[in-house]
Coordinates of C-alpha atoms and ligand atoms in Angstrom, one line a residue:
M1 CA -4.6 -12.5 13.7
E2 CA -4.3 -8.8 13.4
R3 CA -2.1 -6.1 14.8
L4 CA -3.4 -4.6 18.0
Q5 CA -3.1 -1.0 16.8
K6 CA -5.2 -1.9 13.7
V7 CA -8.0 -3.4 15.8
I8 CA -8.1 -0.3 18.0
A9 CA -8.0 2.0 14.9
R10 CA -10.8 0.1 13.1
A11 CA -13.0 0.5 16.1
G12 CA -12.8 4.2 15.6
I13 CA -11.1 4.9 18.9
A14 CA -8.0 6.5 17.5
S15 CA -5.9 6.7 14.3
R16 CA -3.4 3.9 13.9
R17 CA -0.6 6.2 15.0
K18 CA -2.5 7.3 18.1
A19 CA -3.4 3.7 18.8
E20 CA 0.3 2.9 18.9
E21 CA 0.8 5.7 21.4
L22 CA -2.0 4.3 23.6
I23 CA -0.2 0.9 23.5
L24 CA 3.2 2.4 24.4
Q25 CA 1.5 4.4 27.2
G26 CA 0.3 1.1 28.8
R27 CA -3.3 2.0 28.3
V28 CA -4.2 -1.2 26.3
K29 CA -5.0 -4.6 27.8
V30 CA -5.4 -7.9 26.0
N31 CA -7.3 -10.5 28.0
G32 CA -6.8 -8.5 31.1
R33 CA -3.0 -7.9 30.7
V34 CA -1.3 -4.7 29.7
V35 CA 0.4 -5.0 26.4
T36 CA 3.0 -2.4 25.4
E37 CA 4.6 -4.1 22.4
L38 CA 3.6 -2.6 19.0
G39 CA 4.1 -5.9 17.2
A40 CA 1.5 -7.7 19.3
K41 CA -1.3 -9.5 17.4
V42 CA -4.7 -10.5 18.5
G43 CA -7.3 -12.9 17.2
P44 CA -11.1 -12.4 17.0
R45 CA -11.7 -13.9 20.4
D46 CA -9.2 -11.9 22.4
D47 CA -10.6 -9.3 24.6
V48 CA -9.1 -5.9 24.0
E49 CA -9.6 -2.9 26.3
V50 CA -8.5 0.7 26.1
D51 CA -8.5 2.6 29.4
G52 CA -10.5 -0.2 30.8
I53 CA -13.3 0.1 28.2
P54 CA -13.8 -3.0 25.9
V55 CA -13.1 -2.4 22.2
E56 CA -16.0 -3.6 20.0
R57 CA -14.7 -6.2 17.5
E58 CA -17.2 -5.9 14.7
E59 CA -16.3 -7.4 11.3
P60 CA -15.5 -4.5 9.0
V61 CA -18.1 -3.7 6.3
Y62 CA -17.9 -1.2 3.4
Y63 CA -20.8 0.2 1.5
L64 CA -21.4 2.5 -1.5
L65 CA -24.7 4.4 -1.2
Y66 CA -26.4 6.5 -3.8
K67 CA -27.5 9.2 -1.5
P68 CA -30.7 11.0 -2.6
R69 CA -31.2 14.7 -2.0
G70 CA -32.9 15.6 1.3
V71 CA -31.0 13.2 3.5
I72 CA -28.5 14.1 6.2
S73 CA -25.0 12.5 6.0
S74 CA -25.0 11.4 9.6
V75 CA -26.2 8.5 11.8
K76 CA -28.8 10.6 13.6
D77 CA -30.5 14.0 13.3
D78 CA -31.8 16.1 16.2
K79 CA -34.6 17.4 14.0
G80 CA -35.8 13.9 13.0
R81 CA -34.8 14.2 9.4
K82 CA -33.9 11.2 7.3
V83 CA -30.2 10.2 7.7
V84 CA -28.1 8.0 5.4
T85 CA -28.0 5.1 7.8
D86 CA -31.8 4.9 7.6
F87 CA -31.2 3.0 4.3
F88 CA -29.4 0.2 6.2
K89 CA -32.2 -0.6 8.6
D90 CA -31.5 -4.4 8.8
L91 CA -27.8 -4.0 9.3
D92 CA -26.7 -5.0 12.8
K93 CA -23.4 -3.0 12.5
R94 CA -22.8 0.6 13.5
I95 CA -21.7 2.1 10.2
Y96 CA -21.1 5.8 9.5
P97 CA -20.4 7.9 6.4
I98 CA -16.9 8.6 5.2
G99 CA -17.1 12.4 4.9
R100 CA -20.3 14.1 4.0
L101 CA -22.6 15.3 1.3
D102 CA -24.8 18.2 2.0
Y103 CA -28.5 17.7 2.7
D104 CA -29.4 18.9 -0.8
T105 CA -26.5 17.0 -2.6
S106 CA -27.1 13.6 -4.1
G107 CA -24.6 11.0 -5.2
L108 CA -21.9 8.6 -4.1
L109 CA -21.2 8.2 -0.4
L110 CA -19.2 5.5 1.3
L111 CA -20.1 4.1 4.7
T112 CA -18.2 1.8 6.9
N113 CA -17.5 0.7 10.5
D114 CA -13.8 0.7 9.9
G115 CA -12.4 3.8 11.5
D116 CA -8.9 3.3 10.3
F117 CA -10.1 3.1 6.7
A118 CA -12.4 6.1 7.0
H119 CA -9.6 8.1 8.6
S120 CA -7.1 7.3 5.8
L121 CA -9.6 8.2 3.0
M122 CA -10.4 11.5 4.7
H123 CA -6.8 12.6 5.4
P124 CA -6.6 16.1 3.8
R125 CA -3.2 15.4 2.2
Y126 CA -4.3 12.1 0.6
E127 CA -7.9 12.8 -0.4
I128 CA -9.1 10.9 -3.4
E129 CA -10.4 12.6 -6.5
K130 CA -14.1 13.3 -6.4
V131 CA -16.2 14.2 -9.5
Y132 CA -19.2 16.4 -9.1
V133 CA -21.8 17.6 -11.6
A134 CA -23.3 20.9 -10.8
K135 CA -26.3 22.7 -12.4
V136 CA -25.6 26.4 -11.9
K137 CA -27.5 29.6 -12.4
G138 CA -25.8 31.6 -15.1
I139 CA -23.4 30.5 -17.8
P140 CA -19.8 30.7 -16.6
T141 CA -17.3 32.2 -19.0
G142 CA -14.1 30.4 -20.0
E143 CA -12.2 32.8 -17.7
Q144 CA -14.5 32.0 -14.7
L145 CA -14.0 28.2 -15.3
R146 CA -10.2 28.7 -15.5
Q147 CA -10.5 30.6 -12.2
L148 CA -12.1 27.5 -10.6
E149 CA -9.3 25.4 -12.1
R150 CA -6.5 27.5 -10.8
G151 CA -8.1 27.9 -7.3
V152 CA -10.5 30.5 -5.8
K153 CA -10.2 32.3 -2.5
L154 CA -12.7 31.0 0.1
E155 CA -12.9 32.2 3.7
D156 CA -10.9 29.1 4.7
G157 CA -8.2 29.7 2.1
M158 CA -7.4 29.1 -1.5
T159 CA -8.7 26.0 -3.1
A160 CA -6.3 23.5 -4.7
P161 CA -6.2 23.2 -8.5
A162 CA -9.3 21.5 -9.9
K163 CA -10.4 20.2 -13.3
V164 CA -13.5 21.8 -14.8
K165 CA -15.6 21.0 -17.9
L166 CA -18.6 22.8 -19.2
L167 CA -21.0 20.0 -20.1
S168 CA -24.0 21.9 -21.5
T169 CA -25.7 25.3 -21.4
D170 CA -29.3 26.4 -21.6
R171 CA -29.3 30.0 -22.8
R172 CA -33.1 30.3 -22.4
K173 CA -33.1 29.3 -18.8
N174 CA -29.7 30.8 -18.2
T175 CA -28.3 27.7 -16.6
A176 CA -25.3 25.5 -17.2
I177 CA -24.1 22.0 -16.3
V178 CA -20.5 21.9 -15.1
E179 CA -18.3 18.9 -14.1
I180 CA -15.7 19.7 -11.5
R181 CA -13.1 17.3 -10.1
I182 CA -11.5 18.1 -6.8
H183 CA -9.3 16.3 -4.2
E184 CA -10.2 18.4 -1.2
G185 CA -13.3 17.8 0.9
R186 CA -14.0 21.1 2.7
N187 CA -17.5 21.9 3.9
R188 CA -19.8 22.9 1.1
Q189 CA -16.7 23.3 -1.1
V190 CA -18.2 23.0 -4.6
R191 CA -21.1 25.4 -3.7
R192 CA -18.7 27.9 -2.3
M193 CA -16.4 27.7 -5.2
F194 CA -19.2 28.5 -7.7
A195 CA -20.4 31.2 -5.4
A196 CA -16.9 32.7 -5.5
I197 CA -17.2 33.1 -9.3
G198 CA -20.7 34.4 -9.0
C199 CA -22.8 31.4 -9.9
D200 CA -25.3 29.8 -7.6
V201 CA -25.5 26.0 -7.5
L202 CA -29.0 24.8 -8.2
K203 CA -28.3 21.1 -8.1
L204 CA -25.3 19.1 -7.1
K205 CA -24.4 15.4 -7.5
R206 CA -21.3 13.5 -6.7
E207 CA -20.8 11.1 -9.6
R208 CA -17.5 9.5 -8.8
Y209 CA -15.2 8.9 -5.9
G210 CA -11.8 7.8 -7.2
F211 CA -12.5 4.8 -9.5
L212 CA -16.0 4.2 -8.1
D213 CA -19.2 5.4 -9.7
L214 CA -22.9 5.0 -9.3
K215 CA -23.5 2.4 -12.1
G216 CA -26.4 0.1 -11.4
L217 CA -27.8 2.1 -8.4
R218 CA -30.8 4.3 -8.1
P219 CA -31.2 7.0 -5.4
G220 CA -31.5 5.3 -2.0
E221 CA -29.9 2.1 -3.2
Y222 CA -26.5 0.7 -2.0
R223 CA -24.1 -2.1 -2.6
E224 CA -21.2 -3.6 -0.7
L225 CA -17.7 -2.7 -2.0
T226 CA -15.8 -5.8 -3.2
P227 CA -12.6 -6.8 -1.2
H228 CA -10.6 -5.7 -4.3
E229 CA -12.2 -2.2 -4.3
V230 CA -11.5 -1.8 -0.6
K231 CA -7.9 -2.8 -1.1
L232 CA -7.5 -0.4 -4.1
L233 CA -9.0 2.5 -2.1
R234 CA -6.6 1.9 0.7
A235 CA -3.7 1.7 -1.7
I236 CA -4.8 5.0 -3.4
A237 CA -5.2 6.8 -0.1
L238 CA -1.8 5.6 1.1
S239 CA -0.1 6.6 -2.2
G240 CA -1.3 10.1 -2.0
G241 CA -4.9 10.0 -3.4
R242 CA -4.0 11.2 -6.9
K243 CA -6.0 8.6 -8.8
Ligands
URA301 N1 -19.3 20.3 -2.2 C1 -20.5 20.8 -1.8 O1 -20.7 22.0 -1.9 N2 -21.5 20.1 -1.3 C2 -21.3 18.7 -1.1 O2 -22.2 18.0 -0.7 C3 -20.1 18.2 -1.6 C4 -19.1 19.0 -2.1

């Protein structure tokens, strides 16, 4: 048995708090009857409706995909380009990515059908640490790297403090490999941060998401998260994401 608000949230209809409001507003029915108690629990066979629309009761699933470059972080694309859910052709559940990686970015991407879980991981205040490795044009100076660490001004505001490490340089080709750890997840954030210090990103890969990495996977491959990993991610997100 599970709490009604959790079932509604997991179906991606609303956050858990919004789901509680829906219940209090009398918009939720269980087996045809309006339920307004927040403590109510439902089993897998109970019919739940929100505003008269049945709530899908799929078993929650959680995957870690090694997204290759040249794939859209979406469930469909108007231009017919490859999307991340194309790697899960035989799955009979409607999963979607938690956040996004750019078309040209490779690396670790989580997918789920658990709206509540996705929502808590993407909450801007609680975002989990992500580690990116960027190949950039130009060799950033120590001062430029410190600027990235302190925060740079982007058109949507200053970035939060980051951790930055110069991994290698190629003086002949005038390129560098830089690791950057951030908690935020703004659109094209890493590319824009490097642009702000005058370096173009030539290649970008997300190597880690919290304690998760890509070990054992090649581009296009995925694995299921273990129940323990799911539990830990939830705990990290709820405790403020600083792990
Ligand atoms: N930052 C970017 O610029 N691109 C991504 O795909 C992820 C983070």
